[in-house]
XYZ file of C-alpha atoms in Angstrom:
193
model
C -0.011 -0.024 -0.033
C 2.478 2.140 0.955
C 4.262 1.561 -2.724
C 1.144 2.548 -4.528
C 0.925 5.872 -2.379
C 4.304 6.552 -3.562
C 3.419 5.486 -7.046
C 0.346 8.141 -7.357
C 2.809 10.772 -5.765
C 5.293 10.086 -8.825
C 2.197 9.780 -10.897
C 1.506 13.613 -10.324
C 4.829 14.853 -10.142
C 5.047 13.457 -14.002
C 1.774 15.029 -15.220
C 3.457 18.560 -13.484
C 6.394 17.976 -15.633
C 8.938 17.480 -12.480
C 10.067 14.054 -12.369
C 13.437 12.894 -12.681
C 14.661 10.236 -15.596
C 15.077 7.781 -12.946
C 11.869 8.325 -11.592
C 10.253 8.033 -14.571
C 11.986 4.587 -15.148
C 10.806 3.686 -11.631
C 7.496 4.237 -12.613
C 7.812 2.147 -16.114
C 9.142 -0.805 -14.370
C 5.680 -0.665 -11.926
C 4.108 -0.508 -14.578
C 5.544 -3.426 -16.380
C 4.432 -5.645 -13.574
C 0.973 -7.138 -13.144
C 0.102 -5.825 -9.827
C -1.389 -2.585 -11.129
C -4.785 -1.444 -9.229
C -7.684 -1.194 -11.248
C -7.363 2.846 -11.037
C -4.182 2.966 -12.165
C -4.943 0.769 -15.184
C -4.871 3.875 -17.824
C -1.642 5.050 -16.749
C -0.244 1.938 -16.906
C -1.166 1.232 -20.519
C 0.209 4.772 -21.843
C 3.866 3.926 -19.497
C 3.891 0.660 -21.482
C 3.112 2.568 -24.554
C 5.705 5.008 -24.126
C 7.904 1.627 -23.276
C 6.875 -0.383 -26.783
C 7.759 2.915 -28.408
C 11.177 3.500 -26.729
C 12.289 0.337 -27.628
C 11.396 0.226 -31.246
C 13.275 3.983 -31.871
C 16.305 3.877 -30.406
C 18.768 6.615 -29.837
C 21.315 5.538 -32.946
C 18.586 5.513 -34.939
C 17.602 9.122 -34.205
C 20.953 10.400 -34.872
C 21.215 8.574 -38.533
C 18.089 10.328 -39.358
C 19.035 13.579 -38.094
C 22.592 13.097 -40.107
C 20.404 12.130 -43.251
C 17.989 15.447 -43.168
C 20.856 17.486 -42.480
C 22.892 16.101 -45.445
C 19.367 16.813 -47.535
C 19.537 20.160 -46.133
C 22.741 20.750 -47.004
C 22.768 18.889 -50.837
C 19.595 21.303 -51.308
C 22.118 24.525 -50.301
C 24.305 23.065 -52.716
C 21.783 23.179 -55.552
C 20.130 26.220 -54.964
C 23.384 28.440 -54.724
C 24.111 26.431 -58.002
C 21.260 27.257 -59.542
C 21.248 30.894 -58.682
C 25.124 31.598 -60.653
C 23.572 29.627 -63.404
C 21.139 31.875 -64.018
C 23.097 34.682 -63.718
C 26.316 33.426 -65.721
C 23.939 32.779 -68.446
C 21.604 36.049 -68.142
C 25.710 37.515 -68.815
C 26.410 35.260 -71.826
C 22.803 35.661 -73.479
C 23.449 39.573 -73.118
C 27.241 39.618 -74.677
C 25.951 37.380 -77.257
C 23.177 40.491 -78.106
C 26.002 42.869 -78.132
C 28.049 40.715 -80.481
C 25.083 40.500 -82.839
C 24.150 43.935 -82.425
C 27.788 45.131 -83.274
C 28.502 42.540 -86.651
C 24.971 43.501 -87.609
C 25.561 47.364 -87.406
C 29.003 46.984 -88.888
C 28.590 44.782 -91.928
C 26.037 46.978 -93.312
C 22.924 43.822 -93.157
C 20.771 46.781 -92.222
C 21.994 49.180 -95.099
C 21.536 46.946 -97.951
C 18.564 48.327 -99.368
C 17.702 48.627 -102.973
C 17.134 52.073 -104.699
C 13.607 51.859 -106.326
C 13.742 52.061 -109.648
C 10.818 52.760 -112.197
C 8.614 50.223 -114.161
C 7.690 52.736 -116.231
C 9.530 54.675 -118.987
C 6.336 56.948 -119.708
C 5.087 58.613 -117.040
C 1.301 58.701 -118.863
C 1.692 54.990 -119.227
C 2.091 54.941 -115.227
C -0.511 57.289 -114.719
C -3.099 55.285 -116.682
C -1.946 51.925 -115.109
C -2.238 53.377 -111.943
C -5.641 54.748 -112.502
C -6.744 51.300 -113.295
C -5.712 49.650 -110.128
C -7.629 52.672 -108.269
C -10.629 51.708 -110.406
C -10.632 47.991 -109.813
C -9.907 48.522 -106.017
C -12.762 50.878 -105.885
C -15.083 48.490 -108.004
C -14.355 45.884 -105.361
C -15.252 48.184 -102.474
C -18.237 48.623 -103.483
C -18.991 45.164 -104.124
C -18.923 44.916 -100.413
C -21.448 47.441 -99.661
C -24.115 46.903 -102.086
C -25.094 44.389 -99.770
C -25.632 47.231 -97.147
C -28.358 48.326 -98.669
C -30.965 45.938 -97.215
C -29.656 47.196 -93.736
C -31.611 50.633 -95.074
C -34.344 48.876 -95.598
C -34.075 47.332 -92.382
C -33.592 50.928 -90.909
C -36.587 52.383 -92.249
C -38.658 49.432 -90.899
C -37.278 50.562 -87.549
C -38.097 54.130 -87.668
C -41.315 53.618 -89.208
C -42.164 51.518 -85.408
C -41.219 54.786 -83.635
C -44.528 55.734 -82.799
C -45.113 52.474 -81.459
C -42.767 52.632 -79.035
C -44.184 56.151 -77.476
C -47.515 54.235 -76.599
C -45.664 52.987 -73.336
C -45.131 56.194 -71.486
C -48.942 57.585 -72.854
C -50.270 53.946 -71.197
C -48.790 54.527 -67.748
C -50.642 58.116 -68.294
C -53.705 55.892 -68.570
C -53.077 54.047 -65.213
C -53.393 57.350 -63.605
C -56.789 57.866 -64.952
C -58.111 54.595 -63.726
C -56.848 55.060 -60.531
C -58.969 58.384 -60.919
C -61.944 56.224 -61.855
C -61.628 53.963 -59.210
C -61.541 57.226 -56.509
C -64.503 59.105 -58.193
C -66.498 55.758 -58.153
C -65.581 54.951 -54.182
C -66.927 58.468 -53.610
C -69.973 57.668 -55.831
C -70.406 54.311 -53.482
C -70.237 56.743 -50.060
C -72.799 59.182 -51.496
C -75.693 56.817 -52.169
């Protein structure tokens, strides 16, 4: 009985976070035995779980996992640094390439190799007549496209003829006011009778 009171005091200290490692081992050892009172069964299950869990994960395994994580993180840092320098170097190389291309273009007169326009007609009167013929052809093609639009004029004429019909709407609203006046006069005449 004295042992159980001491265990209960240790459990209270455990929940308050005041136990030492030795006291926690004492609690684990107690709960590994089969003589656990009924009221301490939930704590027994908890400490058994912690005991089994502790045996599953050893300290060496934890150190190994931490080492792997550190290696992965340092590898990421190395890759990120090299990627950043790669982008910087490729940007500089592209700029240099553009500058070299522009310099070569202006120095080799690629842009200045324009041919002078030459007259295709020796007779100015003939050139005038040919230009006039081409402009008439363009005008005729444009007029062909606008002939179909003449039907739209007919439609527009019909819509304009319907405008008086659209003005009935406001007139009808005024008539509604007149019907309310008629209702009022009917009410007055009923009261007078």
